[in-house]
GROMACS .gro file of N, CA and C in nm:
model
  420
    1MET      N    1  -8.339  -0.741  -3.418
    1MET     CA    2  -8.317  -0.637  -3.326
    1MET      C    3  -8.383  -0.506  -3.375
    2ASP      N    4  -8.392  -0.495  -3.499
    2ASP     CA    5  -8.459  -0.380  -3.557
    2ASP      C    6  -8.604  -0.374  -3.509
    3GLU      N    7  -8.656  -0.488  -3.495
    3GLU     CA    8  -8.794  -0.493  -3.452
    3GLU      C    9  -8.806  -0.444  -3.306
    4GLN      N   10  -8.716  -0.475  -3.226
    4GLN     CA   11  -8.717  -0.429  -3.086
    4GLN      C   12  -8.695  -0.278  -3.080
    5ILE      N   13  -8.609  -0.230  -3.167
    5ILE     CA   14  -8.583  -0.086  -3.169
    5ILE      C   15  -8.709  -0.014  -3.213
    6THR      N   16  -8.776  -0.068  -3.314
    6THR     CA   17  -8.899  -0.007  -3.365
    6THR      C   18  -9.006  -0.008  -3.256
    7GLN      N   19  -9.013  -0.120  -3.189
    7GLN     CA   20  -9.112  -0.132  -3.082
    7GLN      C   21  -9.078  -0.034  -2.970
    8LEU      N   22  -8.950  -0.024  -2.935
    8LEU     CA   23  -8.908   0.070  -2.830
    8LEU      C   24  -8.932   0.214  -2.876
    9ASP      N   25  -8.912   0.240  -3.005
    9ASP     CA   26  -8.934   0.374  -3.059
    9ASP      C   27  -9.082   0.412  -3.049
   10ARG      N   28  -9.170   0.316  -3.081
   10ARG     CA   29  -9.314   0.342  -3.070
   10ARG      C   30  -9.354   0.364  -2.924
   11ARG      N   31  -9.297   0.284  -2.840
   11ARG     CA   32  -9.329   0.299  -2.697
   11ARG      C   33  -9.278   0.433  -2.644
   12LEU      N   34  -9.160   0.473  -2.690
   12LEU     CA   35  -9.102   0.600  -2.648
   12LEU      C   36  -9.187   0.716  -2.699
   13THR      N   37  -9.233   0.703  -2.824
   13THR     CA   38  -9.319   0.806  -2.883
   13THR      C   39  -9.450   0.815  -2.805
   14SER      N   40  -9.505   0.700  -2.772
   14SER     CA   41  -9.629   0.699  -2.696
   14SER      C   42  -9.607   0.759  -2.557
   15VAL      N   43  -9.492   0.731  -2.495
   15VAL     CA   44  -9.460   0.788  -2.363
   15VAL      C   45  -9.444   0.940  -2.377
   16GLU      N   46  -9.379   0.983  -2.481
   16GLU     CA   47  -9.358   1.127  -2.502
   16GLU      C   48  -9.493   1.198  -2.522
   17VAL      N   49  -9.584   1.134  -2.596
   17VAL     CA   50  -9.717   1.191  -2.617
   17VAL      C   51  -9.790   1.201  -2.483
   18GLU      N   52  -9.781   1.094  -2.404
   18GLU     CA   53  -9.846   1.092  -2.273
   18GLU      C   54  -9.786   1.200  -2.182
   19VAL      N   55  -9.654   1.214  -2.186
   19VAL     CA   56  -9.586   1.314  -2.103
   19VAL      C   57  -9.630   1.454  -2.146
   20ALA      N   58  -9.636   1.476  -2.279
   20ALA     CA   59  -9.679   1.606  -2.330
   20ALA      C   60  -9.823   1.634  -2.286
   21SER      N   61  -9.907   1.534  -2.289
   21SER     CA   62 -10.045   1.548  -2.246
   21SER      C   63 -10.050   1.580  -2.097
   22LEU      N   64  -9.970   1.511  -2.017
   22LEU     CA   65  -9.966   1.535  -1.872
   22LEU      C   66  -9.913   1.675  -1.841
   23VAL      N   67  -9.813   1.720  -1.919
   23VAL     CA   68  -9.759   1.855  -1.900
   23VAL      C   69  -9.865   1.958  -1.929
   24ALA      N   70  -9.943   1.937  -2.034
   24ALA     CA   71 -10.049   2.031  -2.069
   24ALA      C   72 -10.157   2.033  -1.960
   25GLU      N   73 -10.196   1.915  -1.913
   25GLU     CA   74 -10.294   1.907  -1.805
   25GLU      C   75 -10.242   1.974  -1.678
   26GLY      N   76 -10.115   1.950  -1.649
   26GLY     CA   77 -10.052   2.011  -1.530
   26GLY      C   78 -10.052   2.162  -1.538
   27ALA      N   79 -10.021   2.214  -1.658
   27ALA     CA   80 -10.021   2.359  -1.676
   27ALA      C   81 -10.161   2.415  -1.658
   28ALA      N   82 -10.261   2.342  -1.711
   28ALA     CA   83 -10.399   2.388  -1.699
   28ALA      C   84 -10.444   2.385  -1.552
   29THR      N   85 -10.408   2.281  -1.480
   29THR     CA   86 -10.450   2.272  -1.340
   29THR      C   87 -10.371   2.366  -1.251
   30ARG      N   88 -10.243   2.392  -1.284
   30ARG     CA   89 -10.163   2.484  -1.204
   30ARG      C   90 -10.219   2.626  -1.208
   31SER      N   91 -10.282   2.662  -1.317
   31SER     CA   92 -10.338   2.797  -1.327
   31SER      C   93 -10.455   2.816  -1.231
   32GLN      N   94 -10.514   2.707  -1.188
   32GLN     CA   95 -10.628   2.715  -1.097
   32GLN      C   96 -10.585   2.717  -0.950
   33TYR      N   97 -10.463   2.681  -0.921
   33TYR     CA   98 -10.415   2.676  -0.782
   33TYR      C   99 -10.352   2.808  -0.743
   34ALA      N  100 -10.354   2.835  -0.613
   34ALA     CA  101 -10.295   2.958  -0.560
   34ALA      C  102 -10.144   2.944  -0.554
   35THR      N  103 -10.078   3.055  -0.579
   35THR     CA  104  -9.932   3.057  -0.571
   35THR      C  105  -9.891   3.120  -0.438
   36LYS      N  106  -9.763   3.122  -0.410
   36LYS     CA  107  -9.713   3.185  -0.288
   36LYS      C  108  -9.743   3.335  -0.291
   37GLU      N  109  -9.737   3.394  -0.408
   37GLU     CA  110  -9.769   3.537  -0.420
   37GLU      C  111  -9.916   3.563  -0.387
   38ASP      N  112 -10.004   3.474  -0.436
   38ASP     CA  113 -10.146   3.488  -0.405
   38ASP      C  114 -10.169   3.478  -0.254
   39LEU      N  115 -10.103   3.383  -0.191
   39LEU     CA  116 -10.116   3.366  -0.046
   39LEU      C  117 -10.062   3.487   0.029
   40ALA      N  118  -9.950   3.543  -0.019
   40ALA     CA  119  -9.893   3.661   0.046
   40ALA      C  120  -9.989   3.780   0.035
   41LYS      N  121 -10.051   3.797  -0.083
   41LYS     CA  122 -10.149   3.905  -0.100
   41LYS      C  123 -10.268   3.886  -0.006
   42LEU      N  124 -10.313   3.761   0.003
   42LEU     CA  125 -10.427   3.730   0.089
   42LEU      C  126 -10.392   3.756   0.236
   43GLU      N  127 -10.273   3.717   0.277
   43GLU     CA  128 -10.232   3.741   0.415
   43GLU      C  129 -10.226   3.890   0.444
   44ALA      N  130 -10.180   3.969   0.347
   44ALA     CA  131 -10.175   4.114   0.367
   44ALA      C  132 -10.316   4.170   0.383
   45ARG      N  133 -10.410   4.124   0.303
   45ARG     CA  134 -10.549   4.171   0.315
   45ARG      C  135 -10.611   4.130   0.448
   46VAL      N  136 -10.582   4.007   0.492
   46VAL     CA  137 -10.635   3.959   0.620
   46VAL      C  138 -10.576   4.043   0.734
   47ALA      N  139 -10.448   4.076   0.724
   47ALA     CA  140 -10.385   4.158   0.828
   47ALA      C  141 -10.452   4.296   0.836
   48ILE      N  142 -10.484   4.354   0.720
   48ILE     CA  143 -10.552   4.484   0.718
   48ILE      C  144 -10.690   4.472   0.781
   49ILE      N  145 -10.761   4.367   0.746
   49ILE     CA  146 -10.896   4.347   0.802
   49ILE      C  147 -10.888   4.327   0.953
   50GLN      N  148 -10.791   4.247   0.998
   50GLN     CA  149 -10.777   4.222   1.142
   50GLN      C  150 -10.740   4.349   1.217
   51SER      N  151 -10.665   4.437   1.155
   51SER     CA  152 -10.627   4.561   1.224
   51SER      C  153 -10.747   4.654   1.241
   52ASN      N  154 -10.851   4.636   1.162
   52ASN     CA  155 -10.969   4.721   1.171
   52ASN      C  156 -11.072   4.671   1.273
   53TYR      N  157 -11.057   4.550   1.321
   53TYR     CA  158 -11.153   4.494   1.415
   53TYR      C  159 -11.098   4.494   1.556
   54ALA      N  160 -11.192   4.501   1.653
   54ALA     CA  161 -11.154   4.499   1.794
   54ALA      C  162 -11.131   4.355   1.838
   55THR      N  163 -11.040   4.339   1.929
   55THR     CA  164 -11.012   4.207   1.983
   55THR      C  165 -11.089   4.189   2.114
   56LYS      N  166 -11.084   4.069   2.168
   56LYS     CA  167 -11.150   4.043   2.295
   56LYS      C  168 -11.087   4.127   2.405
   57GLU      N  169 -10.957   4.147   2.398
   57GLU     CA  170 -10.888   4.229   2.498
   57GLU      C  171 -10.936   4.373   2.491
   58ASP      N  172 -10.955   4.424   2.367
   58ASP     CA  173 -11.005   4.560   2.350
   58ASP      C  174 -11.145   4.573   2.412
   59LEU      N  175 -11.228   4.474   2.387
   59LEU     CA  176 -11.364   4.478   2.442
   59LEU      C  177 -11.362   4.468   2.595
   60ALA      N  178 -11.272   4.385   2.650
   60ALA     CA  179 -11.263   4.372   2.795
   60ALA      C  180 -11.216   4.504   2.857
   61ALA      N  181 -11.119   4.571   2.794
   61ALA     CA  182 -11.072   4.699   2.845
   61ALA      C  183 -11.184   4.804   2.840
   62LEU      N  184 -11.258   4.805   2.732
   62LEU     CA  185 -11.370   4.898   2.719
   62LEU      C  186 -11.478   4.869   2.824
   63ASP      N  187 -11.504   4.741   2.847
   63ASP     CA  188 -11.603   4.702   2.948
   63ASP      C  189 -11.560   4.749   3.086
   64ASN      N  190 -11.433   4.732   3.119
   64ASN     CA  191 -11.382   4.776   3.249
   64ASN      C  192 -11.395   4.928   3.263
   65LYS      N  193 -11.360   4.999   3.157
   65LYS     CA  194 -11.367   5.145   3.160
   65LYS      C  195 -11.511   5.191   3.177
   66LEU      N  196 -11.603   5.128   3.101
   66LEU     CA  197 -11.744   5.166   3.111
   66LEU      C  198 -11.805   5.128   3.246
   67SER      N  199 -11.762   5.017   3.302
   67SER     CA  200 -11.815   4.974   3.431
   67SER      C  201 -11.784   5.078   3.538
   68GLY      N  202 -11.661   5.131   3.536
   68GLY     CA  203 -11.625   5.235   3.632
   68GLY      C  204 -11.707   5.360   3.613
   69LYS      N  205 -11.726   5.401   3.489
   69LYS     CA  206 -11.803   5.523   3.463
   69LYS      C  207 -11.950   5.503   3.499
   70ILE      N  208 -12.004   5.386   3.469
   70ILE     CA  209 -12.144   5.357   3.501
   70ILE      C  210 -12.165   5.358   3.652
   71ALA      N  211 -12.072   5.298   3.726
   71ALA     CA  212 -12.083   5.298   3.872
   71ALA      C  213 -12.078   5.440   3.926
   72SER      N  214 -11.991   5.522   3.870
   72SER     CA  215 -11.981   5.662   3.911
   72SER      C  216 -12.112   5.736   3.884
   73LEU      N  217 -12.168   5.715   3.764
   73LEU     CA  218 -12.294   5.780   3.729
   73LEU      C  219 -12.409   5.731   3.816
   74GLU      N  220 -12.410   5.602   3.847
   74GLU     CA  221 -12.517   5.549   3.931
   74GLU      C  222 -12.511   5.612   4.069
   75GLY      N  223 -12.390   5.629   4.123
   75GLY     CA  224 -12.376   5.693   4.254
   75GLY      C  225 -12.424   5.836   4.251
   76LYS      N  226 -12.386   5.908   4.147
   76LYS     CA  227 -12.426   6.048   4.135
   76LYS      C  228 -12.577   6.060   4.119
   77VAL      N  229 -12.634   5.976   4.033
   77VAL     CA  230 -12.778   5.982   4.008
   77VAL      C  231 -12.855   5.944   4.134
   78SER      N  232 -12.810   5.841   4.206
   78SER     CA  233 -12.882   5.802   4.328
   78SER      C  234 -12.875   5.914   4.432
   79GLY      N  235 -12.761   5.984   4.440
   79GLY     CA  236 -12.752   6.098   4.531
   79GLY      C  237 -12.846   6.209   4.489
   80ASP      N  238 -12.851   6.239   4.360
   80ASP     CA  239 -12.942   6.342   4.310
   80ASP      C  240 -13.088   6.304   4.335
   81ILE      N  241 -13.120   6.178   4.316
   81ILE     CA  242 -13.258   6.132   4.338
   81ILE      C  243 -13.294   6.144   4.486
   82ALA      N  244 -13.200   6.108   4.575
   82ALA     CA  245 -13.228   6.118   4.718
   82ALA      C  246 -13.250   6.264   4.758
   83ALA      N  247 -13.167   6.355   4.703
   83ALA     CA  248 -13.185   6.497   4.735
   83ALA      C  249 -13.319   6.548   4.682
   84LEU      N  250 -13.354   6.508   4.562
   84LEU     CA  251 -13.481   6.549   4.503
   84LEU      C  252 -13.598   6.493   4.584
   85ASP      N  253 -13.585   6.370   4.629
   85ASP     CA  254 -13.690   6.308   4.710
   85ASP      C  255 -13.710   6.385   4.841
   86ARG      N  256 -13.598   6.423   4.906
   86ARG     CA  257 -13.609   6.501   5.030
   86ARG      C  258 -13.676   6.636   5.004
   87LYS      N  259 -13.638   6.700   4.895
   87LYS     CA  260 -13.694   6.831   4.863
   87LYS      C  261 -13.844   6.820   4.834
   88VAL      N  262 -13.882   6.719   4.755
   88VAL     CA  263 -14.024   6.701   4.722
   88VAL      C  264 -14.104   6.666   4.847
   89SER      N  265 -14.047   6.583   4.934
   89SER     CA  266 -14.118   6.548   5.058
   89SER      C  267 -14.142   6.672   5.142
   90GLY      N  268 -14.039   6.759   5.152
   90GLY     CA  269 -14.056   6.884   5.228
   90GLY      C  270 -14.161   6.973   5.164
   91ASP      N  271 -14.160   6.983   5.031
   91ASP     CA  272 -14.258   7.066   4.961
   91ASP      C  273 -14.399   7.010   4.980
   92ILE      N  274 -14.413   6.879   4.976
   92ILE     CA  275 -14.545   6.817   4.995
   92ILE      C  276 -14.595   6.844   5.136
   93ALA      N  277 -14.506   6.832   5.235
   93ALA     CA  278 -14.548   6.858   5.373
   93ALA      C  279 -14.592   7.003   5.389
   94ALA      N  280 -14.516   7.096   5.328
   94ALA     CA  281 -14.554   7.238   5.337
   94ALA      C  282 -14.689   7.262   5.269
   95LEU      N  283 -14.708   7.201   5.152
   95LEU     CA  284 -14.836   7.217   5.083
   95LEU      C  285 -14.951   7.157   5.162
   96ASP      N  286 -14.926   7.042   5.227
   96ASP     CA  287 -15.031   6.980   5.307
   96ASP      C  288 -15.074   7.072   5.421
   97SER      N  289 -14.976   7.130   5.491
   97SER     CA  290 -15.012   7.218   5.603
   97SER      C  291 -15.081   7.344   5.552
   98LYS      N  292 -15.035   7.396   5.439
   98LYS     CA  293 -15.097   7.516   5.382
   98LYS      C  294 -15.239   7.484   5.335
   99GLN      N  295 -15.254   7.369   5.269
   99GLN     CA  296 -15.385   7.332   5.220
   99GLN      C  297 -15.482   7.305   5.334
  100SER      N  298 -15.433   7.242   5.442
  100SER     CA  299 -15.524   7.213   5.553
  100SER      C  300 -15.572   7.344   5.615
  101GLY      N  301 -15.484   7.444   5.621
  101GLY     CA  302 -15.527   7.576   5.672
  101GLY      C  303 -15.627   7.640   5.579
  102GLU      N  304 -15.602   7.631   5.449
  102GLU     CA  305 -15.695   7.689   5.351
  102GLU      C  306 -15.828   7.615   5.352
  103ILE      N  307 -15.823   7.485   5.368
  103ILE     CA  308 -15.948   7.407   5.372
  103ILE      C  309 -16.029   7.444   5.494
  104SER      N  310 -15.962   7.464   5.608
  104SER     CA  311 -16.033   7.504   5.730
  104SER      C  312 -16.099   7.640   5.710
  105ALA      N  313 -16.028   7.733   5.648
  105ALA     CA  314 -16.084   7.866   5.623
  105ALA      C  315 -16.203   7.855   5.527
  106LEU      N  316 -16.190   7.770   5.427
  106LEU     CA  317 -16.298   7.752   5.331
  106LEU      C  318 -16.421   7.691   5.396
  107ARG      N  319 -16.401   7.596   5.485
  107ARG     CA  320 -16.514   7.535   5.557
  107ARG      C  321 -16.586   7.640   5.644
  108LEU      N  322 -16.507   7.725   5.704
  108LEU     CA  323 -16.566   7.829   5.788
  108LEU      C  324 -16.650   7.925   5.703
  109GLN      N  325 -16.600   7.962   5.586
  109GLN     CA  326 -16.675   8.050   5.497
  109GLN      C  327 -16.805   7.983   5.450
  110VAL      N  328 -16.795   7.854   5.416
  110VAL     CA  329 -16.916   7.782   5.373
  110VAL      C  330 -17.019   7.777   5.486
  111ALA      N  331 -16.975   7.755   5.608
  111ALA     CA  332 -17.067   7.750   5.721
  111ALA      C  333 -17.134   7.887   5.741
  112GLU      N  334 -17.056   7.995   5.728
  112GLU     CA  335 -17.114   8.129   5.741
  112GLU      C  336 -17.216   8.155   5.631
  113LEU      N  337 -17.187   8.111   5.508
  113LEU     CA  338 -17.282   8.127   5.398
  113LEU      C  339 -17.410   8.048   5.423
  114GLU      N  340 -17.397   7.929   5.482
  114GLU     CA  341 -17.515   7.849   5.513
  114GLU      C  342 -17.605   7.924   5.612
  115ILE      N  343 -17.542   7.983   5.713
  115ILE     CA  344 -17.620   8.055   5.815
  115ILE      C  345 -17.691   8.174   5.750
  116ARG      N  346 -17.619   8.246   5.663
  116ARG     CA  347 -17.681   8.361   5.595
  116ARG      C  348 -17.797   8.316   5.507
  117MET      N  349 -17.780   8.203   5.437
  117MET     CA  350 -17.887   8.154   5.348
  117MET      C  351 -18.009   8.112   5.429
  118VAL      N  352 -17.985   8.049   5.543
  118VAL     CA  353 -18.098   8.008   5.627
  118VAL      C  354 -18.171   8.132   5.677
  119ARG      N  355 -18.098   8.237   5.718
  119ARG     CA  356 -18.160   8.360   5.764
  119ARG      C  357 -18.245   8.421   5.652
  120TRP      N  358 -18.191   8.426   5.532
  120TRP     CA  359 -18.265   8.482   5.418
  120TRP      C  360 -18.389   8.398   5.389
  121LEU      N  361 -18.375   8.267   5.399
  121LEU     CA  362 -18.490   8.179   5.373
  121LEU      C  363 -18.601   8.204   5.476
  122VAL      N  364 -18.562   8.212   5.601
  122VAL     CA  365 -18.661   8.236   5.707
  122VAL      C  366 -18.724   8.374   5.688
  123ALA      N  367 -18.641   8.474   5.661
  123ALA     CA  368 -18.693   8.611   5.643
  123ALA      C  369 -18.785   8.616   5.521
  124THR      N  370 -18.749   8.549   5.412
  124THR     CA  371 -18.832   8.548   5.293
  124THR      C  372 -18.964   8.477   5.320
  125GLY      N  373 -18.958   8.367   5.392
  125GLY     CA  374 -19.082   8.295   5.428
  125GLY      C  375 -19.176   8.383   5.511
  126ILE      N  376 -19.121   8.456   5.610
  126ILE     CA  377 -19.202   8.544   5.694
  126ILE      C  378 -19.262   8.656   5.609
  127ALA      N  379 -19.178   8.711   5.517
  127ALA     CA  380 -19.226   8.821   5.434
  127ALA      C  381 -19.339   8.774   5.342
  128ILE      N  382 -19.326   8.658   5.283
  128ILE     CA  383 -19.430   8.607   5.193
  128ILE      C  384 -19.556   8.577   5.273
  129SER      N  385 -19.540   8.521   5.392
  129SER     CA  386 -19.657   8.491   5.477
  129SER      C  387 -19.730   8.620   5.514
  130SER      N  388 -19.651   8.724   5.545
  130SER     CA  389 -19.712   8.854   5.581
  130SER      C  390 -19.788   8.911   5.464
  131VAL      N  391 -19.734   8.901   5.345
  131VAL     CA  392 -19.802   8.953   5.227
  131VAL      C  393 -19.930   8.873   5.202
  132VAL      N  394 -19.927   8.745   5.218
  132VAL     CA  395 -20.045   8.662   5.196
  132VAL      C  396 -20.152   8.696   5.300
  133VAL      N  397 -20.115   8.712   5.427
  133VAL     CA  398 -20.211   8.744   5.533
  133VAL      C  399 -20.272   8.883   5.507
  134ALA      N  400 -20.190   8.979   5.468
  134ALA     CA  401 -20.240   9.116   5.439
  134ALA      C  402 -20.334   9.111   5.319
  135ALA      N  403 -20.301   9.034   5.218
  135ALA     CA  404 -20.385   9.027   5.100
  135ALA      C  405 -20.518   8.963   5.135
  136LEU      N  406 -20.521   8.864   5.222
  136LEU     CA  407 -20.645   8.798   5.262
  136LEU      C  408 -20.732   8.894   5.345
  137LYS      N  409 -20.671   8.975   5.428
  137LYS     CA  410 -20.748   9.068   5.510
  137LYS      C  411 -20.806   9.178   5.424
  138LEU      N  412 -20.738   9.220   5.326
  138LEU     CA  413 -20.788   9.329   5.241
  138LEU      C  414 -20.883   9.279   5.136
  139TRP      N  415 -20.885   9.164   5.109
  139TRP     CA  416 -20.972   9.106   5.007
  139TRP      C  417 -21.109   9.084   5.069
  140PRO      N  418 -21.219   9.131   5.010
  140PRO     CA  419 -21.349   9.120   5.074
  140PRO      C  420 -21.405   8.983   5.076
   0.00000   0.00000   0.00000
C-alpha cells in the first residue's frame, strides 16, 4: 500500500505542478483581456464621441430647414431677376429709340457733308481749268 501512496503522491505532485503552471498561464493571459472597468471606460469614451457627431435625424432636420430657406431665396431672386429684366428691357428700348434718332441725324449730317464736298470738288475743278486755260492763252 505504501507503493500506491507513493504513486498517488507523485501523481498529486504532478497535478499540483500542472495546476500551478495553468494558474500562471491564466494570470498571464488574463492580463491581456479587457476587464469590466476597461469596457466601462470605453463605453464612456464612445458616448462622448457619439455626442459630438450629428445623427441622421439632425441632418434631416437641417435639410428641411435649409430647403425652406432655399425655396424662399429662390423666390426672392427670381422676383429680383424678373424686375431687373423688365428694367433692362425698358432701358434697351429707350436706347434703341434714342440711337435711331441719333443715327438719322448723323446720316443727315453725312449727306450734307457729301453735298458740300461735291460742290468744292466741282468748284476746284473749274478753278484749276480756268487757271490752265488762262496760262495757255498767256503763254506765247
